[in-house]
Amino acid sequence: MTDTRGPQPQYEGYATGPLPGEREPAPGPSGPYHPPQAYQAPGGGTQGGQRPGQPAGGAQGVGGAQATRKPRTGARTTPRTRKARLRVAKADPWSVMKVSFLLSIALGICTVVASAVLWMVMDAMGVFETVGGTISEATGSNESNGFDLQSFLSLPRVLIFTSVIAVIDVVLATALATLGAFIYNLSAGFVGGVELTLAEDE
């Protein structure tokens, strides 16, 4: 291929001047290059962004003041308490009946056990013998010995009597609790129910 553009003009700068690799460095202080920094160093040295020759007194500004601030130690934080105001709008009668039935059974068992323990303690202390002797002398005569308290308040008879009371208590407590749930649902429909305020500690 032949060049048909003809002779090209020569530029004086490229013809007479030195090449880019042969140029002399610009006059100035020699030293390591420090790129500009967005924030000043807290110590005031040249490694945190302070240029050589820059005054250290007025160049700190807001950034230097925030950098030298120390965090507070020992500050007490008050725990927040979240509160929620709720309302008991309805009580399920079936669940109330189950819970009341179990609680009344537990109360009946505790009653029977407490009666047996109390009878054994009183018998060990001689209460029945002393009181029974006094009652027997007061109610006795020449023909009869009087009322025998020890045979009347024997342990089997006391346990049977207490068990009957516990069974009656179970039936009555369960029925009254269920009836109370129905009555509460009716009254809550008119007045809105019982309001509760619940708090949660964090």
Coordinates of N, CA and C in Angstrom, one line a residue:
M1 N 0.8 -1.2 0.0 CA 0.0 0.0 0.0 C 0.9 1.3 0.0
T2 N 0.5 2.3 -0.7 CA 1.2 3.5 -0.8 C 0.5 4.6 -0.1
D3 N 1.2 5.5 0.5 CA 0.7 6.6 1.3 C 0.4 7.7 0.3
T4 N -0.9 8.0 0.2 CA -1.3 9.1 -0.8 C -1.6 10.4 -0.1
R5 N -1.4 10.5 1.3 CA -1.7 11.8 1.9 C -0.7 12.9 1.7
G6 N 0.5 12.5 1.2 CA 1.5 13.5 0.9 C 2.3 13.8 2.1
P7 N 3.2 14.7 2.0 CA 4.1 15.1 3.2 C 3.3 15.7 4.3
Q8 N 3.6 15.3 5.5 CA 2.9 15.8 6.7 C 3.8 16.8 7.4
P9 N 3.1 17.9 8.0 CA 3.9 18.9 8.7 C 4.5 18.4 10.0
Q10 N 5.7 18.8 10.3 CA 6.3 18.5 11.5 C 6.1 19.6 12.5
Y11 N 5.8 19.1 13.8 CA 5.5 20.1 14.9 C 6.9 20.3 15.6
E12 N 7.0 21.6 16.0 CA 8.3 22.0 16.5 C 8.5 21.4 17.9
G13 N 7.4 21.3 18.7 CA 7.6 20.8 20.1 C 8.1 19.4 20.1
Y14 N 7.6 18.6 19.2 CA 8.1 17.2 19.2 C 9.4 17.0 18.5
A15 N 9.7 18.0 17.7 CA 11.0 17.9 16.9 C 12.1 18.3 17.7
T16 N 12.0 19.4 18.5 CA 13.1 20.0 19.2 C 13.1 19.6 20.7
G17 N 11.9 19.4 21.3 CA 11.9 19.1 22.7 C 12.3 17.7 23.1
P18 N 12.6 17.5 24.5 CA 12.9 16.2 24.9 C 11.7 15.3 25.0
L19 N 12.0 14.0 25.0 CA 11.0 13.0 25.1 C 10.4 13.0 26.5
P20 N 9.2 12.4 26.7 CA 8.6 12.3 28.1 C 9.5 11.6 29.1
G21 N 10.2 10.6 28.7 CA 11.0 10.0 29.7 C 12.3 10.7 30.0
E22 N 12.7 11.8 29.1 CA 13.9 12.5 29.3 C 13.8 13.8 29.9
R23 N 12.5 14.2 30.4 CA 12.3 15.5 31.0 C 12.8 15.5 32.4
E24 N 13.2 16.7 32.8 CA 13.8 16.9 34.2 C 12.6 17.0 35.2
P25 N 12.8 16.6 36.4 CA 11.7 16.7 37.4 C 11.5 18.2 37.8
A26 N 10.3 18.5 38.2 CA 10.0 19.9 38.6 C 10.6 20.2 39.9
P27 N 11.1 21.5 39.9 CA 11.8 21.9 41.2 C 10.8 21.9 42.4
G28 N 11.2 21.5 43.5 CA 10.4 21.5 44.7 C 11.0 20.6 45.8
P29 N 10.4 20.6 47.0 CA 10.9 19.8 48.1 C 10.7 18.3 47.8
S30 N 11.7 17.5 47.9 CA 11.6 16.1 47.7 C 11.1 15.4 49.0
G31 N 10.2 14.5 48.8 CA 9.7 13.7 50.0 C 8.6 12.8 49.5
P32 N 8.1 12.0 50.5 CA 7.1 11.0 50.1 C 5.8 11.7 49.8
Y33 N 5.0 11.1 48.9 CA 3.7 11.7 48.5 C 2.6 11.4 49.5
H34 N 1.9 12.4 49.9 CA 0.8 12.3 50.9 C -0.5 12.6 50.2
P35 N -1.3 11.6 50.0 CA -2.6 11.9 49.4 C -3.5 12.7 50.3
P36 N -4.4 13.5 49.8 CA -5.3 14.3 50.6 C -6.3 13.3 51.4
Q37 N -6.5 13.7 52.7 CA -7.4 12.9 53.6 C -8.7 13.7 53.9
A38 N -9.7 12.9 54.1 CA -11.0 13.6 54.4 C -11.1 14.1 55.8
Y39 N -10.4 13.4 56.8 CA -10.5 13.7 58.2 C -9.0 13.9 58.7
Q40 N -8.9 14.7 59.7 CA -7.6 15.0 60.2 C -7.3 14.0 61.3
A41 N -6.0 13.7 61.5 CA -5.5 12.7 62.5 C -5.7 13.3 63.9
P42 N -6.1 12.5 64.9 CA -6.2 13.1 66.2 C -4.9 13.5 66.9
G43 N -3.8 12.9 66.4 CA -2.5 13.2 67.1 C -1.8 14.4 66.5
G44 N -2.3 14.9 65.3 CA -1.7 16.1 64.7 C -0.5 15.8 63.9
G45 N -0.2 14.5 63.6 CA 1.0 14.1 62.7 C 0.7 14.2 61.3
T46 N 1.6 13.8 60.4 CA 1.4 13.9 59.0 C 0.9 12.6 58.5
Q47 N 0.8 11.5 59.3 CA 0.2 10.2 58.8 C -1.3 10.2 58.7
G48 N -2.0 11.0 59.4 CA -3.4 11.1 59.4 C -4.0 12.0 58.4
G49 N -3.3 12.6 57.5 CA -3.8 13.4 56.5 C -3.3 14.8 56.5
Q50 N -2.5 15.2 57.4 CA -2.0 16.6 57.5 C -0.8 16.8 56.5
R51 N -0.9 17.7 55.7 CA 0.1 17.9 54.6 C 1.3 18.6 55.2
P52 N 2.4 18.4 54.6 CA 3.6 19.1 55.1 C 3.4 20.6 54.9
G53 N 3.8 21.4 55.9 CA 3.6 22.8 55.9 C 2.3 23.3 56.4
Q54 N 1.3 22.5 56.6 CA 0.0 23.0 57.1 C 0.0 23.2 58.5
P55 N -0.5 24.3 59.0 CA -0.5 24.7 60.5 C -1.4 23.7 61.2
A56 N -0.9 23.3 62.4 CA -1.6 22.3 63.2 C -2.6 22.9 64.1
G57 N -2.6 24.2 64.3 CA -3.5 24.9 65.3 C -4.9 25.0 64.8
G58 N -5.1 25.6 63.6 CA -6.4 25.9 63.2 C -7.0 24.9 62.2
A59 N -6.3 23.8 62.0 CA -6.8 22.9 61.0 C -7.5 21.7 61.6
Q60 N -7.6 21.7 62.9 CA -8.3 20.5 63.5 C -9.8 20.6 63.2
G61 N -10.5 21.6 63.6 CA -11.9 21.8 63.3 C -12.8 20.8 64.1
V62 N -13.9 20.6 63.5 CA -14.9 19.7 64.2 C -14.4 18.3 64.2
G63 N -13.8 17.8 63.1 CA -13.3 16.5 63.0 C -12.3 16.1 64.1
G64 N -11.4 17.0 64.4 CA -10.4 16.8 65.4 C -11.0 16.7 66.8
A65 N -12.0 17.6 67.0 CA -12.7 17.6 68.3 C -13.5 16.3 68.5
Q66 N -14.1 15.8 67.5 CA -14.9 14.5 67.6 C -13.9 13.3 67.7
A67 N -12.7 13.4 67.1 CA -11.8 12.3 67.2 C -11.2 12.2 68.6
T68 N -11.0 13.3 69.3 CA -10.4 13.3 70.6 C -11.4 13.0 71.7
R69 N -12.7 13.0 71.4 CA -13.7 12.8 72.5 C -13.6 11.3 72.9
K70 N -13.7 11.1 74.2 CA -13.6 9.8 74.8 C -15.1 9.4 75.2
P71 N -15.4 8.1 75.0 CA -16.7 7.7 75.4 C -16.9 7.7 76.9
R72 N -18.1 7.9 77.3 CA -18.4 7.9 78.8 C -18.5 6.5 79.3
T73 N -17.9 6.3 80.4 CA -17.9 5.0 81.1 C -18.7 5.0 82.3
G74 N -19.4 3.9 82.7 CA -20.1 3.8 83.9 C -21.5 4.4 83.8
A75 N -22.0 4.8 82.6 CA -23.3 5.4 82.5 C -24.4 4.3 82.8
R76 N -25.4 4.6 83.6 CA -26.4 3.7 83.9 C -27.6 3.9 82.9
T77 N -28.1 2.8 82.4 CA -29.2 2.9 81.5 C -30.4 2.3 82.2
T78 N -31.5 3.1 82.2 CA -32.7 2.6 82.8 C -33.5 1.6 81.9
P79 N -33.8 0.4 82.4 CA -34.5 -0.5 81.5 C -35.9 0.0 81.2
R80 N -36.2 -0.2 79.9 CA -37.6 0.2 79.5 C -38.6 -0.9 79.9
T81 N -39.8 -0.5 80.2 CA -40.8 -1.4 80.5 C -42.0 -1.2 79.6
R82 N -42.3 -2.2 78.8 CA -43.4 -2.1 77.9 C -44.7 -2.6 78.6
K83 N -45.8 -1.8 78.4 CA -47.0 -2.1 79.1 C -48.1 -2.3 78.0
A84 N -49.0 -3.3 78.2 CA -50.1 -3.6 77.3 C -51.4 -3.7 78.1
R85 N -52.4 -3.0 77.7 CA -53.6 -3.0 78.4 C -54.6 -3.9 77.6
L86 N -54.9 -5.0 78.3 CA -55.8 -6.1 77.7 C -57.1 -6.2 78.4
R87 N -58.0 -6.9 77.8 CA -59.3 -7.1 78.4 C -59.8 -8.5 78.2
V88 N -60.2 -9.1 79.3 CA -60.8 -10.5 79.3 C -62.2 -10.4 78.8
A89 N -62.4 -10.7 77.6 CA -63.8 -10.5 77.0 C -64.6 -11.8 77.2
K90 N -64.0 -12.9 77.3 CA -64.8 -14.2 77.4 C -64.0 -15.2 78.1
A91 N -64.7 -16.0 78.9 CA -64.1 -17.2 79.6 C -64.7 -18.4 79.1
D92 N -63.9 -19.4 78.6 CA -64.5 -20.6 78.1 C -65.0 -21.5 79.3
P93 N -66.3 -21.8 79.3 CA -66.8 -22.6 80.5 C -66.2 -24.0 80.5
W94 N -65.9 -24.6 79.4 CA -65.3 -25.9 79.4 C -64.0 -25.9 80.1
S95 N -63.1 -25.0 79.7 CA -61.8 -24.9 80.3 C -61.9 -24.5 81.7
V96 N -62.8 -23.7 82.1 CA -63.0 -23.3 83.5 C -63.4 -24.5 84.3
M97 N -64.3 -25.3 83.8 CA -64.7 -26.5 84.5 C -63.6 -27.5 84.7
K98 N -62.8 -27.7 83.7 CA -61.6 -28.7 83.8 C -60.6 -28.2 84.8
V99 N -60.3 -26.9 84.8 CA -59.3 -26.4 85.7 C -59.9 -26.4 87.2
S100 N -61.1 -26.0 87.3 CA -61.7 -26.0 88.7 C -61.8 -27.5 89.2
F101 N -62.1 -28.4 88.3 CA -62.2 -29.8 88.8 C -60.9 -30.3 89.3
L102 N -59.9 -30.1 88.5 CA -58.5 -30.5 89.0 C -58.1 -29.9 90.3
L103 N -58.3 -28.6 90.3 CA -57.9 -27.8 91.6 C -58.7 -28.3 92.8
S104 N -60.0 -28.6 92.6 CA -60.8 -29.1 93.7 C -60.4 -30.5 94.2
I105 N -60.0 -31.3 93.2 CA -59.5 -32.6 93.6 C -58.2 -32.5 94.4
A106 N -57.3 -31.6 93.9 CA -56.1 -31.4 94.7 C -56.3 -30.9 96.1
L107 N -57.3 -30.0 96.2 CA -57.7 -29.4 97.5 C -58.3 -30.5 98.4
G108 N -59.1 -31.4 97.8 CA -59.7 -32.5 98.6 C -58.6 -33.5 99.1
I109 N -57.7 -33.8 98.3 CA -56.6 -34.7 98.7 C -55.8 -34.0 99.9
C110 N -55.5 -32.8 99.7 CA -54.8 -32.0 100.8 C -55.6 -32.0 102.1
T111 N -56.9 -31.9 101.9 CA -57.7 -31.9 103.2 C -57.7 -33.2 103.9
V112 N -57.8 -34.3 103.1 CA -57.7 -35.7 103.7 C -56.4 -35.9 104.4
V113 N -55.3 -35.6 103.7 CA -54.0 -35.8 104.3 C -53.8 -34.9 105.5
A114 N -54.2 -33.7 105.5 CA -54.0 -32.8 106.6 C -54.8 -33.3 107.8
S115 N -56.0 -33.8 107.6 CA -56.8 -34.4 108.7 C -56.2 -35.6 109.3
A116 N -55.6 -36.5 108.5 CA -54.9 -37.6 109.1 C -53.7 -37.2 109.9
V117 N -52.9 -36.3 109.4 CA -51.7 -35.9 110.1 C -52.1 -35.2 111.4
L118 N -53.2 -34.4 111.4 CA -53.6 -33.7 112.6 C -54.1 -34.7 113.6
W119 N -54.9 -35.7 113.2 CA -55.4 -36.7 114.1 C -54.2 -37.5 114.8
M120 N -53.2 -37.8 114.0 CA -52.1 -38.6 114.6 C -51.3 -37.7 115.6
V121 N -51.1 -36.4 115.3 CA -50.4 -35.6 116.2 C -51.2 -35.4 117.5
M122 N -52.5 -35.2 117.4 CA -53.3 -35.0 118.6 C -53.3 -36.3 119.4
D123 N -53.4 -37.5 118.7 CA -53.4 -38.7 119.5 C -52.0 -39.0 120.2
A124 N -50.9 -38.6 119.5 CA -49.6 -38.7 120.1 C -49.5 -37.8 121.4
M125 N -50.1 -36.7 121.3 CA -50.0 -35.8 122.5 C -51.0 -36.2 123.6
G126 N -51.8 -37.2 123.4 CA -52.8 -37.6 124.4 C -54.0 -36.7 124.6
V127 N -54.3 -36.0 123.6 CA -55.5 -35.1 123.7 C -56.8 -35.8 123.7
F128 N -56.9 -36.9 122.9 CA -58.2 -37.6 122.9 C -58.4 -38.4 124.2
E129 N -57.3 -38.9 124.8 CA -57.4 -39.6 126.0 C -57.8 -38.7 127.2
T130 N -57.2 -37.5 127.2 CA -57.5 -36.6 128.3 C -58.9 -36.0 128.2
V131 N -59.2 -35.5 127.0 CA -60.6 -35.0 126.8 C -61.6 -36.1 126.9
G132 N -61.3 -37.3 126.4 CA -62.3 -38.4 126.4 C -62.6 -38.8 127.9
G133 N -61.5 -38.8 128.7 CA -61.7 -39.1 130.1 C -62.6 -38.1 130.8
T134 N -62.4 -36.8 130.5 CA -63.2 -35.8 131.1 C -64.6 -35.9 130.7
I135 N -64.9 -36.1 129.4 CA -66.3 -36.2 128.9 C -66.9 -37.5 129.5
S136 N -66.2 -38.5 129.6 CA -66.8 -39.8 130.1 C -67.2 -39.6 131.6
E137 N -66.3 -38.9 132.4 CA -66.7 -38.7 133.8 C -67.9 -37.7 133.9
A138 N -68.0 -36.7 133.0 CA -69.1 -35.8 133.1 C -70.4 -36.4 132.6
T139 N -70.4 -37.3 131.7 CA -71.6 -37.9 131.2 C -71.9 -39.3 131.8
G140 N -71.0 -39.8 132.6 CA -71.2 -41.1 133.1 C -72.1 -41.1 134.3
S141 N -72.5 -42.3 134.6 CA -73.4 -42.5 135.8 C -73.0 -43.9 136.4
N142 N -73.8 -44.3 137.4 CA -73.5 -45.6 138.0 C -73.8 -46.7 137.1
E143 N -74.7 -46.5 136.2 CA -75.1 -47.6 135.3 C -74.3 -47.6 134.0
S144 N -73.8 -46.5 133.5 CA -73.1 -46.4 132.2 C -71.8 -45.6 132.4
N145 N -70.9 -45.8 131.5 CA -69.6 -45.2 131.6 C -69.5 -43.8 130.9
G146 N -70.6 -43.4 130.3 CA -70.6 -42.1 129.6 C -70.2 -42.2 128.1
F147 N -70.0 -41.0 127.6 CA -69.7 -40.9 126.1 C -68.2 -41.3 125.9
D148 N -67.9 -42.2 125.0 CA -66.5 -42.6 124.7 C -66.1 -41.8 123.5
L149 N -65.3 -40.8 123.7 CA -64.8 -39.9 122.6 C -63.7 -40.6 121.7
Q150 N -62.9 -41.4 122.3 CA -61.9 -42.1 121.5 C -62.4 -43.0 120.5
S151 N -63.5 -43.8 120.8 CA -64.1 -44.7 119.8 C -64.8 -43.9 118.8
F152 N -65.4 -42.8 119.2 CA -66.2 -42.0 118.2 C -65.3 -41.3 117.2
L153 N -64.1 -40.8 117.7 CA -63.2 -40.0 116.8 C -62.0 -40.9 116.5
S154 N -62.3 -42.1 116.0 CA -61.2 -43.0 115.6 C -60.7 -42.5 114.2
L155 N -59.5 -43.0 113.9 CA -58.9 -42.6 112.6 C -59.7 -43.0 111.4
P156 N -60.2 -44.3 111.3 CA -61.0 -44.6 110.1 C -62.2 -43.8 109.9
R157 N -62.9 -43.5 111.1 CA -64.1 -42.7 111.0 C -63.8 -41.3 110.6
V158 N -62.7 -40.7 111.1 CA -62.3 -39.4 110.7 C -62.0 -39.3 109.2
L159 N -61.2 -40.3 108.7 CA -60.9 -40.3 107.3 C -62.1 -40.4 106.4
I160 N -63.1 -41.2 106.8 CA -64.3 -41.4 106.0 C -65.1 -40.1 105.9
F161 N -65.2 -39.5 107.1 CA -65.9 -38.2 107.1 C -65.2 -37.1 106.3
T162 N -63.9 -37.1 106.4 CA -63.2 -36.1 105.6 C -63.3 -36.3 104.1
S163 N -63.3 -37.6 103.7 CA -63.4 -38.0 102.3 C -64.7 -37.5 101.7
V164 N -65.8 -37.7 102.5 CA -67.1 -37.3 102.1 C -67.2 -35.8 101.9
I165 N -66.6 -35.1 102.8 CA -66.5 -33.6 102.7 C -65.7 -33.2 101.5
A166 N -64.6 -33.9 101.2 CA -63.8 -33.6 100.0 C -64.5 -33.8 98.7
V167 N -65.3 -34.9 98.6 CA -66.1 -35.2 97.4 C -67.2 -34.2 97.2
I168 N -67.8 -33.8 98.2 CA -68.9 -32.7 98.1 C -68.2 -31.4 97.7
D169 N -67.0 -31.1 98.2 CA -66.3 -29.9 97.8 C -65.9 -29.9 96.3
V170 N -65.5 -31.1 95.8 CA -65.2 -31.2 94.4 C -66.4 -30.9 93.5
V171 N -67.5 -31.5 93.8 CA -68.7 -31.3 93.0 C -69.2 -29.8 93.1
L172 N -69.2 -29.3 94.3 CA -69.7 -27.9 94.4 C -68.8 -26.9 93.8
A173 N -67.5 -27.1 94.0 CA -66.5 -26.1 93.4 C -66.5 -26.1 91.9
T174 N -66.6 -27.3 91.3 CA -66.7 -27.4 89.8 C -67.9 -26.8 89.3
A175 N -69.1 -27.1 89.9 CA -70.3 -26.5 89.4 C -70.4 -25.0 89.6
L176 N -69.9 -24.5 90.7 CA -69.9 -23.1 90.9 C -69.0 -22.3 90.0
A177 N -67.8 -22.9 89.7 CA -66.9 -22.3 88.8 C -67.4 -22.2 87.4
T178 N -68.0 -23.3 86.9 CA -68.6 -23.3 85.6 C -69.8 -22.3 85.5
L179 N -70.6 -22.3 86.5 CA -71.7 -21.3 86.5 C -71.2 -19.9 86.6
G180 N -70.1 -19.7 87.3 CA -69.5 -18.4 87.3 C -68.9 -17.9 86.0
A181 N -68.4 -18.9 85.2 CA -67.9 -18.6 83.8 C -69.1 -18.1 82.9
F182 N -70.2 -18.8 83.0 CA -71.4 -18.4 82.2 C -71.9 -17.0 82.6
I183 N -71.9 -16.7 83.9 CA -72.3 -15.4 84.4 C -71.4 -14.3 84.0
Y184 N -70.1 -14.6 84.0 CA -69.1 -13.6 83.6 C -69.2 -13.3 82.1
N185 N -69.5 -14.3 81.3 CA -69.6 -14.1 79.8 C -70.9 -13.2 79.6
L186 N -71.9 -13.4 80.3 CA -73.1 -12.6 80.1 C -72.8 -11.1 80.6
S187 N -72.2 -10.9 81.7 CA -71.9 -9.6 82.2 C -70.8 -8.9 81.3
A188 N -69.9 -9.7 80.7 CA -68.9 -9.1 79.9 C -69.5 -8.6 78.6
G189 N -70.6 -9.2 78.1 CA -71.2 -8.7 76.9 C -71.9 -7.3 77.1
F190 N -72.1 -6.9 78.4 CA -72.7 -5.6 78.6 C -71.7 -4.6 79.0
V191 N -70.7 -4.9 79.8 CA -69.8 -3.9 80.3 C -68.4 -4.1 79.7
G192 N -68.2 -5.1 78.9 CA -66.9 -5.2 78.2 C -65.9 -6.1 78.8
G193 N -66.1 -6.6 80.1 CA -65.1 -7.5 80.7 C -64.1 -6.8 81.6
V194 N -63.3 -7.6 82.2 CA -62.3 -7.1 83.1 C -61.0 -6.6 82.4
E195 N -60.5 -5.4 82.6 CA -59.3 -4.9 82.0 C -58.1 -5.2 82.8
L196 N -57.0 -5.6 82.1 CA -55.8 -6.0 82.8 C -54.7 -5.2 82.1
T197 N -53.7 -4.7 82.9 CA -52.5 -4.0 82.4 C -51.3 -4.9 82.6
L198 N -50.7 -5.4 81.6 CA -49.5 -6.3 81.6 C -48.3 -5.5 81.3
A199 N -47.2 -5.8 82.1 CA -45.9 -5.1 81.9 C -44.9 -6.2 81.6
E200 N -43.9 -5.8 80.7 CA -42.8 -6.7 80.3 C -41.5 -6.0 80.6
D201 N -40.7 -6.5 81.4 CA -39.4 -5.9 81.7 C -38.3 -6.4 80.7
E202 N -37.6 -5.5 80.1 CA -36.5 -5.9 79.2 C -35.2 -6.0 79.9

